[in-house]
C-alpha cells in the first residue's frame, strides 16, 4: 500500500495556490539530517554544532515553546546516543526502558526516508497549503476565510508537537505525519485555524478578570480548532480510544468544577490550569465544542467565534438539549458570564475595528 502522501499528489496538483505569499521552510529539518549524518559517522555532538542547530530560526521558536532547559539537555543527549554507533549498547538499554526521548529519536532515525519524502512530495507541494486552509475554513466565519498574509510555515525534525504563534507555524515532522494519518492536513488545518480565528484583546479588562478571560478564551481557541482534527480521530478506530481518554472522559468532572464558580473570579492562572489538567484549553474545550455542534448550534458557534463567553453560554444551551445530559453551569455562573460579555466584548470588538482601519 502506498503511503498517504503519495496518494494525495494527484489531488494536490489540482488545488489552486493561495493568493497571499506563503512560505514553507525546511531548513531546520535539513540541518538536523546534516547533524545526524555526522553522528552516524560516530563524530561527537559538539557544543558548536548543537548551538548552531538550536539557532536555526524554526528550531529556536519550537524549542522555546516546547522544551525547558533541562529537557533540552536530555533531548540533546538522546540524539547523540541514538545515532552514534559507539553508544549502541546504551541506546538499546534506553529503548528497552522506553525512555521517551530515546524512543522518539529512534523514530526519527528509522523513519528518515519517510520524513524526507513527506517534505519533498507533500508539504512542499503548493496545493497542500490550500488543502489545509479548506479544512480550517469549515470552522471559521465567512469573513475569516482567507489565506494568512505572508504565512511562515516551517517543519523541524525534533519533538512531537506543533506551535502556532505570531511569527507563524512550526510542525515537528513526526507529529505532522502521524497526526494526519486519519485525514491529510488536519494538524496543519488545526494550527492555521489559530492564525485565522478572529480574536479579541482583553488586555484592557480589570486585573481580577484577566486570568479568567484568558482561561475562557483558551477553551474556545482549542475547542473550536479541535473540531478539525479531534473529530476525525473520534471516527478512527486506531485513535478513538486515546482521544476519548484524553479529552472526553475527564471533561464532565472539569465542567462540574467549573459550574461551581463563585460570582467573582479566582485571580491565579494556575487555578485554571489545574482545572483543565494543564491542557491549555483542549480540556474541556473539545467536549464543549463537540456538544455544541452535535446539538445543531454550529452556525451560532462560528458567528461568535471571537467571544469566549458566548462559547460557554452556547455550551449551556446545547447541554440542556443534549440527551446524554452533560454537566451544565450554575445560575450564578451563567449570570457572571453574561456580565463579563456585556462588560468586555463590545469594547474589544470596537477596538479591533479601530486597529484594522486604514
mmCIF file of C-alpha atoms in Angstrom:
data_model
loop_
_atom_site.group_PDB
_atom_site.id
_atom_site.type_symbol
_atom_site.label_atom_id
_atom_site.label_comp_id
_atom_site.label_asym_id
_atom_site.label_seq_id
_atom_site.Cartn_x
_atom_site.Cartn_y
_atom_site.Cartn_z
ATOM 1 C CA UNK A 1 0.000 0.000 0.000
ATOM 2 C CA UNK A 2 1.371 3.403 -0.951
ATOM 3 C CA UNK A 3 1.913 5.992 1.804
ATOM 4 C CA UNK A 4 -0.884 8.515 2.194
ATOM 5 C CA UNK A 5 1.267 11.383 0.957
ATOM 6 C CA UNK A 6 1.853 9.642 -2.402
ATOM 7 C CA UNK A 7 -1.852 9.023 -2.897
ATOM 8 C CA UNK A 8 -2.509 12.731 -2.357
ATOM 9 C CA UNK A 9 -0.169 14.054 -5.021
ATOM 10 C CA UNK A 10 -2.637 13.986 -7.894
ATOM 11 C CA UNK A 11 -5.248 15.767 -5.754
ATOM 12 C CA UNK A 12 -2.816 18.397 -4.526
ATOM 13 C CA UNK A 13 -1.715 19.284 -8.033
ATOM 14 C CA UNK A 14 -5.298 20.254 -8.878
ATOM 15 C CA UNK A 15 -5.800 22.634 -5.960
ATOM 16 C CA UNK A 16 -5.161 26.358 -6.509
ATOM 17 C CA UNK A 17 -2.321 28.102 -4.684
ATOM 18 C CA UNK A 18 -3.473 30.761 -2.182
ATOM 19 C CA UNK A 19 -3.023 34.312 -3.419
ATOM 20 C CA UNK A 20 -1.188 35.630 -0.341
ATOM 21 C CA UNK A 21 2.525 34.874 -0.065
ATOM 22 C CA UNK A 22 3.095 31.554 1.683
ATOM 23 C CA UNK A 23 6.476 30.134 2.676
ATOM 24 C CA UNK A 24 7.251 26.550 3.682
ATOM 25 C CA UNK A 25 10.683 26.408 5.297
ATOM 26 C CA UNK A 26 12.514 23.100 5.767
ATOM 27 C CA UNK A 27 15.954 24.435 6.769
ATOM 28 C CA UNK A 28 15.646 23.115 10.323
ATOM 29 C CA UNK A 29 14.907 19.571 9.146
ATOM 30 C CA UNK A 30 17.775 19.643 6.678
ATOM 31 C CA UNK A 31 20.164 20.874 9.377
ATOM 32 C CA UNK A 32 19.026 18.007 11.604
ATOM 33 C CA UNK A 33 19.907 15.472 8.939
ATOM 34 C CA UNK A 34 23.286 17.120 8.375
ATOM 35 C CA UNK A 35 23.956 16.895 12.109
ATOM 36 C CA UNK A 36 22.842 13.276 12.410
ATOM 37 C CA UNK A 37 24.841 12.233 9.337
ATOM 38 C CA UNK A 38 27.954 13.247 11.281
ATOM 39 C CA UNK A 39 26.718 11.344 14.331
ATOM 40 C CA UNK A 40 26.226 8.226 12.210
ATOM 41 C CA UNK A 41 29.947 8.512 11.432
ATOM 42 C CA UNK A 42 30.467 8.458 15.215
ATOM 43 C CA UNK A 43 31.522 12.075 15.433
ATOM 44 C CA UNK A 44 30.655 13.656 18.821
ATOM 45 C CA UNK A 45 27.924 16.260 19.079
ATOM 46 C CA UNK A 46 29.972 19.338 19.955
ATOM 47 C CA UNK A 47 28.647 22.470 21.610
ATOM 48 C CA UNK A 48 29.353 24.459 18.448
ATOM 49 C CA UNK A 49 27.371 22.054 16.280
ATOM 50 C CA UNK A 50 24.488 21.903 18.745
ATOM 51 C CA UNK A 51 24.337 25.655 19.289
ATOM 52 C CA UNK A 52 24.288 26.264 15.538
ATOM 53 C CA UNK A 53 21.451 23.765 15.187
ATOM 54 C CA UNK A 54 19.432 25.319 18.007
ATOM 55 C CA UNK A 55 19.947 28.776 16.478
ATOM 56 C CA UNK A 56 18.113 27.871 13.258
ATOM 57 C CA UNK A 57 15.026 30.151 13.470
ATOM 58 C CA UNK A 58 12.392 27.409 13.312
ATOM 59 C CA UNK A 59 14.274 25.321 15.875
ATOM 60 C CA UNK A 60 14.695 28.322 18.149
ATOM 61 C CA UNK A 61 10.973 29.110 18.096
ATOM 62 C CA UNK A 62 9.898 25.496 18.515
ATOM 63 C CA UNK A 63 12.340 24.811 21.350
ATOM 64 C CA UNK A 64 11.313 27.964 23.226
ATOM 65 C CA UNK A 65 7.698 26.795 23.140
ATOM 66 C CA UNK A 66 8.137 23.074 23.821
ATOM 67 C CA UNK A 67 11.312 22.382 25.822
ATOM 68 C CA UNK A 68 12.547 23.504 29.212
ATOM 69 C CA UNK A 69 16.297 23.996 29.563
ATOM 70 C CA UNK A 70 16.576 20.704 31.447
ATOM 71 C CA UNK A 71 14.503 18.808 28.886
ATOM 72 C CA UNK A 72 16.526 20.221 26.011
ATOM 73 C CA UNK A 73 19.757 18.903 27.554
ATOM 74 C CA UNK A 74 18.166 15.473 27.894
ATOM 75 C CA UNK A 75 16.923 15.618 24.323
ATOM 76 C CA UNK A 76 20.386 16.524 23.026
ATOM 77 C CA UNK A 77 21.884 13.540 24.826
ATOM 78 C CA UNK A 78 19.215 11.242 23.397
ATOM 79 C CA UNK A 79 20.007 12.352 19.838
ATOM 80 C CA UNK A 80 23.689 11.573 20.296
ATOM 81 C CA UNK A 81 23.076 8.178 21.880
ATOM 82 C CA UNK A 82 20.569 7.107 19.231
ATOM 83 C CA UNK A 83 22.784 7.942 16.259
ATOM 84 C CA UNK A 84 26.386 7.237 17.334
ATOM 85 C CA UNK A 85 27.451 3.613 16.712
ATOM 86 C CA UNK A 86 29.840 3.593 19.687
ATOM 87 C CA UNK A 87 26.901 4.266 22.018
ATOM 88 C CA UNK A 88 24.697 1.488 20.668
ATOM 89 C CA UNK A 89 24.647 -0.576 23.874
ATOM 90 C CA UNK A 90 23.379 2.462 25.793
ATOM 91 C CA UNK A 91 20.876 3.112 23.001
ATOM 92 C CA UNK A 92 19.457 -0.388 23.332
ATOM 93 C CA UNK A 93 19.210 -0.082 27.107
ATOM 94 C CA UNK A 94 17.349 3.230 26.886
ATOM 95 C CA UNK A 95 14.971 1.867 24.271
ATOM 96 C CA UNK A 96 14.302 -1.223 26.366
ATOM 97 C CA UNK A 97 13.489 1.074 29.286
ATOM 98 C CA UNK A 98 11.143 3.011 26.959
ATOM 99 C CA UNK A 99 12.740 6.356 27.787
ATOM 100 C CA UNK A 100 10.588 8.759 25.785
ATOM 101 C CA UNK A 101 13.239 10.982 24.201
ATOM 102 C CA UNK A 102 15.173 7.913 23.085
ATOM 103 C CA UNK A 103 12.058 6.258 21.667
ATOM 104 C CA UNK A 104 11.177 9.486 19.866
ATOM 105 C CA UNK A 105 14.628 9.930 18.340
ATOM 106 C CA UNK A 106 14.691 6.285 17.311
ATOM 107 C CA UNK A 107 11.555 7.036 15.313
ATOM 108 C CA UNK A 108 13.346 9.911 13.600
ATOM 109 C CA UNK A 109 16.295 7.631 12.839
ATOM 110 C CA UNK A 110 14.287 4.725 11.480
ATOM 111 C CA UNK A 111 11.731 6.776 9.568
ATOM 112 C CA UNK A 112 14.087 9.305 8.000
ATOM 113 C CA UNK A 113 13.290 8.275 4.385
ATOM 114 C CA UNK A 114 9.567 8.650 5.122
ATOM 115 C CA UNK A 115 10.077 12.072 6.695
ATOM 116 C CA UNK A 116 12.226 13.280 3.795
ATOM 117 C CA UNK A 117 9.629 12.094 1.299
ATOM 118 C CA UNK A 118 6.854 13.867 3.203
ATOM 119 C CA UNK A 119 8.641 17.191 2.857
ATOM 120 C CA UNK A 120 9.521 16.730 -0.787
ATOM 121 C CA UNK A 121 6.317 15.181 -2.055
ATOM 122 C CA UNK A 122 3.595 16.632 0.153
ATOM 123 C CA UNK A 123 4.386 19.519 2.490
ATOM 124 C CA UNK A 124 6.217 21.472 -0.200
ATOM 125 C CA UNK A 125 3.505 20.937 -2.805
ATOM 126 C CA UNK A 126 1.642 24.240 -3.356
ATOM 127 C CA UNK A 127 -1.766 22.569 -3.190
ATOM 128 C CA UNK A 128 -1.117 21.159 0.262
ATOM 129 C CA UNK A 129 -1.463 24.539 1.931
ATOM 130 C CA UNK A 130 -4.715 25.086 0.105
ATOM 131 C CA UNK A 131 -5.974 21.765 1.447
ATOM 132 C CA UNK A 132 -5.094 22.881 4.992
ATOM 133 C CA UNK A 133 -6.945 26.152 4.516
ATOM 134 C CA UNK A 134 -10.049 24.346 3.291
ATOM 135 C CA UNK A 135 -10.098 22.257 6.468
ATOM 136 C CA UNK A 136 -9.747 25.363 8.649
ATOM 137 C CA UNK A 137 -12.396 27.346 6.748
ATOM 138 C CA UNK A 138 -15.038 24.780 7.675
ATOM 139 C CA UNK A 139 -14.856 26.040 11.266
ATOM 140 C CA UNK A 140 -14.473 29.760 10.651
ATOM 141 C CA UNK A 141 -16.975 32.552 9.957
ATOM 142 C CA UNK A 142 -17.027 33.701 6.329
ATOM 143 C CA UNK A 143 -15.009 36.930 6.859
ATOM 144 C CA UNK A 144 -12.127 34.901 8.314
ATOM 145 C CA UNK A 145 -11.852 32.534 5.340
ATOM 146 C CA UNK A 146 -8.775 33.928 3.649
ATOM 147 C CA UNK A 147 -5.099 32.954 3.496
ATOM 148 C CA UNK A 148 -2.790 34.358 6.145
ATOM 149 C CA UNK A 149 -0.742 37.125 4.566
ATOM 150 C CA UNK A 150 2.944 36.216 4.407
ATOM 151 C CA UNK A 151 2.415 32.966 6.280
ATOM 152 C CA UNK A 152 5.657 31.460 7.553
ATOM 153 C CA UNK A 153 5.315 27.695 7.970
ATOM 154 C CA UNK A 154 8.253 25.515 8.980
ATOM 155 C CA UNK A 155 8.958 21.859 9.683
ATOM 156 C CA UNK A 156 11.503 20.661 12.234
ATOM 157 C CA UNK A 157 12.905 17.177 12.813
ATOM 158 C CA UNK A 158 12.699 17.261 16.603
ATOM 159 C CA UNK A 159 9.897 16.719 19.087
ATOM 160 C CA UNK A 160 6.345 15.580 18.547
ATOM 161 C CA UNK A 161 4.219 18.720 18.590
ATOM 162 C CA UNK A 162 3.187 21.826 16.665
ATOM 163 C CA UNK A 163 3.062 25.505 17.589
ATOM 164 C CA UNK A 164 1.094 28.459 16.259
ATOM 165 C CA UNK A 165 2.324 31.947 17.097
ATOM 166 C CA UNK A 166 2.505 35.405 15.598
ATOM 167 C CA UNK A 167 5.666 34.553 13.669
ATOM 168 C CA UNK A 168 3.938 31.604 12.005
ATOM 169 C CA UNK A 169 3.546 27.851 12.363
ATOM 170 C CA UNK A 170 6.139 25.220 13.234
ATOM 171 C CA UNK A 171 5.452 21.490 12.963
ATOM 172 C CA UNK A 172 7.550 18.566 14.041
ATOM 173 C CA UNK A 173 7.705 16.093 11.180
ATOM 174 C CA UNK A 174 6.619 13.172 13.320
ATOM 175 C CA UNK A 175 3.524 14.944 14.580
ATOM 176 C CA UNK A 176 2.617 16.158 11.082
ATOM 177 C CA UNK A 177 2.816 12.691 9.551
ATOM 178 C CA UNK A 178 1.272 10.703 12.399
ATOM 179 C CA UNK A 179 -1.453 13.247 13.184
ATOM 180 C CA UNK A 180 -2.518 13.359 9.546
ATOM 181 C CA UNK A 181 -2.883 9.604 9.064
ATOM 182 C CA UNK A 182 -6.676 9.583 9.616
ATOM 183 C CA UNK A 183 -7.083 12.535 7.226
ATOM 184 C CA UNK A 184 -4.446 14.536 5.385
ATOM 185 C CA UNK A 185 -3.809 18.097 6.514
ATOM 186 C CA UNK A 186 -5.800 18.108 9.753
ATOM 187 C CA UNK A 187 -2.885 19.041 12.024
ATOM 188 C CA UNK A 188 -1.862 21.937 9.809
ATOM 189 C CA UNK A 189 -5.525 22.891 9.448
ATOM 190 C CA UNK A 190 -5.881 22.985 13.241
ATOM 191 C CA UNK A 191 -2.857 25.246 13.656
ATOM 192 C CA UNK A 192 -3.757 27.555 10.770
ATOM 193 C CA UNK A 193 -7.186 27.909 12.362
ATOM 194 C CA UNK A 194 -5.462 29.572 15.332
ATOM 195 C CA UNK A 195 -3.987 32.130 12.946
ATOM 196 C CA UNK A 196 -7.330 32.873 11.293
ATOM 197 C CA UNK A 197 -9.908 32.772 14.090
ATOM 198 C CA UNK A 198 -10.898 36.355 14.910
ATOM 199 C CA UNK A 199 -9.816 37.063 18.460
ATOM 200 C CA UNK A 200 -10.437 39.827 20.942
ATOM 201 C CA UNK A 201 -7.856 41.670 23.003
ATOM 202 C CA UNK A 202 -8.989 41.850 26.618
ATOM 203 C CA UNK A 203 -5.815 43.481 27.908
ATOM 204 C CA UNK A 204 -7.891 46.488 28.997
ATOM 205 C CA UNK A 205 -10.001 44.316 31.329
ATOM 206 C CA UNK A 206 -9.897 44.645 35.100
ATOM 207 C CA UNK A 207 -6.932 42.786 36.560
ATOM 208 C CA UNK A 208 -9.181 40.442 38.554
ATOM 209 C CA UNK A 209 -10.881 39.337 35.330
ATOM 210 C CA UNK A 210 -7.744 38.879 33.226
ATOM 211 C CA UNK A 211 -6.909 35.285 34.105
ATOM 212 C CA UNK A 212 -10.499 34.097 33.836
ATOM 213 C CA UNK A 213 -10.853 35.714 30.418
ATOM 214 C CA UNK A 214 -7.616 34.029 29.373
ATOM 215 C CA UNK A 215 -8.852 30.623 30.530
ATOM 216 C CA UNK A 216 -12.214 31.034 28.801
ATOM 217 C CA UNK A 217 -10.515 32.095 25.585
ATOM 218 C CA UNK A 218 -8.124 29.138 25.626
ATOM 219 C CA UNK A 219 -11.067 26.740 25.865
ATOM 220 C CA UNK A 220 -12.682 28.418 22.859
ATOM 221 C CA UNK A 221 -9.418 28.632 20.926
ATOM 222 C CA UNK A 222 -8.536 24.957 21.246
ATOM 223 C CA UNK A 223 -12.052 23.563 21.436
ATOM 224 C CA UNK A 224 -13.168 25.053 18.124
ATOM 225 C CA UNK A 225 -9.933 24.086 16.336
ATOM 226 C CA UNK A 226 -10.187 20.578 17.808
ATOM 227 C CA UNK A 227 -13.313 20.013 15.721
ATOM 228 C CA UNK A 228 -10.982 19.942 12.691
ATOM 229 C CA UNK A 229 -8.784 17.073 13.848
ATOM 230 C CA UNK A 230 -10.108 15.502 17.053
ATOM 231 C CA UNK A 231 -13.500 14.854 15.460
ATOM 232 C CA UNK A 232 -11.678 12.870 12.776
ATOM 233 C CA UNK A 233 -9.842 10.889 15.447
ATOM 234 C CA UNK A 234 -13.173 10.037 17.043
ATOM 235 C CA UNK A 235 -14.148 8.272 13.811
ATOM 236 C CA UNK A 236 -10.816 6.463 13.523
ATOM 237 C CA UNK A 237 -10.630 3.020 15.179
ATOM 238 C CA UNK A 238 -6.902 3.485 15.755
ATOM 239 C CA UNK A 239 -7.202 6.793 17.614
ATOM 240 C CA UNK A 240 -10.711 6.945 19.058
ATOM 241 C CA UNK A 241 -9.914 5.351 22.433
ATOM 242 C CA UNK A 242 -6.923 7.617 23.075
ATOM 243 C CA UNK A 243 -8.862 10.756 22.176
ATOM 244 C CA UNK A 244 -11.769 9.743 24.389
ATOM 245 C CA UNK A 245 -9.439 9.078 27.296
ATOM 246 C CA UNK A 246 -7.557 12.360 26.870
ATOM 247 C CA UNK A 247 -10.292 14.855 26.039
ATOM 248 C CA UNK A 248 -13.693 13.376 26.819
ATOM 249 C CA UNK A 249 -13.500 11.075 29.830
ATOM 250 C CA UNK A 250 -12.344 13.780 32.236
ATOM 251 C CA UNK A 251 -14.337 16.659 30.763
ATOM 252 C CA UNK A 252 -17.532 16.223 32.837
ATOM 253 C CA UNK A 253 -15.553 16.459 36.083
ATOM 254 C CA UNK A 254 -13.805 19.608 34.853
ATOM 255 C CA UNK A 255 -17.121 21.146 33.861
ATOM 256 C CA UNK A 256 -18.731 20.197 37.163
ATOM 257 C CA UNK A 257 -15.928 22.032 38.951
ATOM 258 C CA UNK A 258 -16.377 24.939 36.562
ATOM 259 C CA UNK A 259 -20.105 25.004 37.281
ATOM 260 C CA UNK A 260 -19.300 25.721 40.916
ATOM 261 C CA UNK A 261 -17.539 29.002 40.068
ATOM 262 C CA UNK A 262 -18.152 31.752 42.571
ATOM 263 C CA UNK A 263 -19.522 35.016 41.277
ATOM 264 C CA UNK A 264 -16.028 36.531 41.493
ATOM 265 C CA UNK A 265 -13.067 35.148 39.510
ATOM 266 C CA UNK A 266 -10.110 33.386 41.060
ATOM 267 C CA UNK A 267 -7.116 35.571 40.235
ATOM 268 C CA UNK A 268 -4.381 32.957 39.750
ATOM 269 C CA UNK A 269 -3.883 31.388 36.335
ATOM 270 C CA UNK A 270 -2.566 28.184 37.872
ATOM 271 C CA UNK A 271 -6.035 27.540 39.294
ATOM 272 C CA UNK A 272 -7.495 27.363 35.788
ATOM 273 C CA UNK A 273 -4.556 25.320 34.504
ATOM 274 C CA UNK A 274 -5.099 22.761 37.245
ATOM 275 C CA UNK A 275 -8.803 22.777 36.494
ATOM 276 C CA UNK A 276 -8.131 21.842 32.851
ATOM 277 C CA UNK A 277 -5.386 19.344 33.747
ATOM 278 C CA UNK A 278 -2.770 21.548 32.096
ATOM 279 C CA UNK A 279 -4.294 21.041 28.642
ATOM 280 C CA UNK A 280 -4.261 24.755 27.693
ATOM 281 C CA UNK A 281 -7.924 24.622 26.768
ATOM 282 C CA UNK A 282 -8.254 21.315 24.896
ATOM 283 C CA UNK A 283 -9.978 20.064 28.032
ATOM 284 C CA UNK A 284 -12.854 20.926 28.348
ATOM 285 C CA UNK A 285 -12.871 22.898 25.059
ATOM 286 C CA UNK A 286 -13.276 19.954 22.689
ATOM 287 C CA UNK A 287 -16.005 18.374 24.804
ATOM 288 C CA UNK A 288 -17.885 21.680 24.796
ATOM 289 C CA UNK A 289 -17.442 22.370 21.068
ATOM 290 C CA UNK A 290 -18.479 18.820 20.224
ATOM 291 C CA UNK A 291 -21.606 19.164 22.359
ATOM 292 C CA UNK A 292 -22.475 22.457 20.655
ATOM 293 C CA UNK A 293 -22.015 21.001 17.171
ATOM 294 C CA UNK A 294 -23.905 17.801 17.990
ATOM 295 C CA UNK A 295 -26.930 19.843 19.040
ATOM 296 C CA UNK A 296 -27.180 21.888 15.858
ATOM 297 C CA UNK A 297 -25.593 25.118 17.092
ATOM 298 C CA UNK A 298 -22.546 25.209 14.858
ATOM 299 C CA UNK A 299 -23.709 28.298 12.886
ATOM 300 C CA UNK A 300 -24.094 30.225 16.133
ATOM 301 C CA UNK A 301 -20.691 28.986 17.298
ATOM 302 C CA UNK A 302 -18.953 30.232 14.158
ATOM 303 C CA UNK A 303 -20.813 33.542 14.256
ATOM 304 C CA UNK A 304 -19.489 34.196 17.779
ATOM 305 C CA UNK A 305 -16.092 32.560 17.351
ATOM 306 C CA UNK A 306 -14.325 35.597 18.807
ATOM 307 C CA UNK A 307 -16.349 35.630 22.040
ATOM 308 C CA UNK A 308 -15.266 33.171 24.769
ATOM 309 C CA UNK A 309 -18.285 33.955 26.937
ATOM 310 C CA UNK A 310 -20.603 33.144 24.022
ATOM 311 C CA UNK A 311 -18.815 29.798 23.700
ATOM 312 C CA UNK A 312 -19.631 28.862 27.290
ATOM 313 C CA UNK A 313 -23.193 30.160 27.021
ATOM 314 C CA UNK A 314 -23.740 28.212 23.790
ATOM 315 C CA UNK A 315 -22.463 25.108 25.529
ATOM 316 C CA UNK A 316 -25.007 25.695 28.300
ATOM 317 C CA UNK A 317 -27.762 25.903 25.691
ATOM 318 C CA UNK A 318 -26.536 22.775 23.896
ATOM 319 C CA UNK A 319 -26.069 20.805 27.118
ATOM 320 C CA UNK A 320 -29.676 21.444 28.099
ATOM 321 C CA UNK A 321 -30.757 19.953 24.760
ATOM 322 C CA UNK A 322 -28.361 17.016 24.839
ATOM 323 C CA UNK A 323 -29.824 13.582 25.543
ATOM 324 C CA UNK A 324 -26.602 12.456 27.250
ATOM 325 C CA UNK A 325 -27.197 15.099 29.939
ATOM 326 C CA UNK A 326 -23.705 16.638 30.136
ATOM 327 C CA UNK A 327 -22.957 18.984 33.050
ATOM 328 C CA UNK A 328 -24.465 22.465 32.985
ATOM 329 C CA UNK A 329 -23.390 25.634 34.768
ATOM 330 C CA UNK A 330 -24.951 27.150 37.839
ATOM 331 C CA UNK A 331 -27.252 30.126 37.538
ATOM 332 C CA UNK A 332 -24.638 32.284 39.249
ATOM 333 C CA UNK A 333 -22.001 31.199 36.732
ATOM 334 C CA UNK A 334 -24.268 31.948 33.772
ATOM 335 C CA UNK A 335 -25.083 35.376 35.178
ATOM 336 C CA UNK A 336 -21.401 36.094 35.697
ATOM 337 C CA UNK A 337 -20.526 35.018 32.145
ATOM 338 C CA UNK A 338 -23.211 37.342 30.806
ATOM 339 C CA UNK A 339 -21.869 40.209 32.890
ATOM 340 C CA UNK A 340 -18.363 39.653 31.512
ATOM 341 C CA UNK A 341 -19.756 39.506 27.993
ATOM 342 C CA UNK A 342 -21.659 42.759 28.428
ATOM 343 C CA UNK A 343 -18.695 44.493 30.020
ATOM 344 C CA UNK A 344 -15.920 43.495 27.639
ATOM 345 C CA UNK A 345 -16.981 42.084 24.260
ATOM 346 C CA UNK A 346 -18.397 45.198 22.590
ATOM 347 C CA UNK A 347 -15.446 47.434 23.612
ATOM 348 C CA UNK A 348 -12.978 44.772 22.454
ATOM 349 C CA UNK A 349 -14.710 44.466 19.081
ATOM 350 C CA UNK A 350 -14.723 48.240 18.665
ATOM 351 C CA UNK A 351 -11.004 48.357 19.450
ATOM 352 C CA UNK A 352 -10.378 45.642 16.853
ATOM 353 C CA UNK A 353 -12.234 47.636 14.193
ATOM 354 C CA UNK A 354 -10.171 50.723 15.004
ATOM 355 C CA UNK A 355 -6.944 48.739 14.859
ATOM 356 C CA UNK A 356 -7.806 47.332 11.422
ATOM 357 C CA UNK A 357 -8.920 50.672 9.985
ATOM 358 C CA UNK A 358 -6.600 52.103 7.285
#
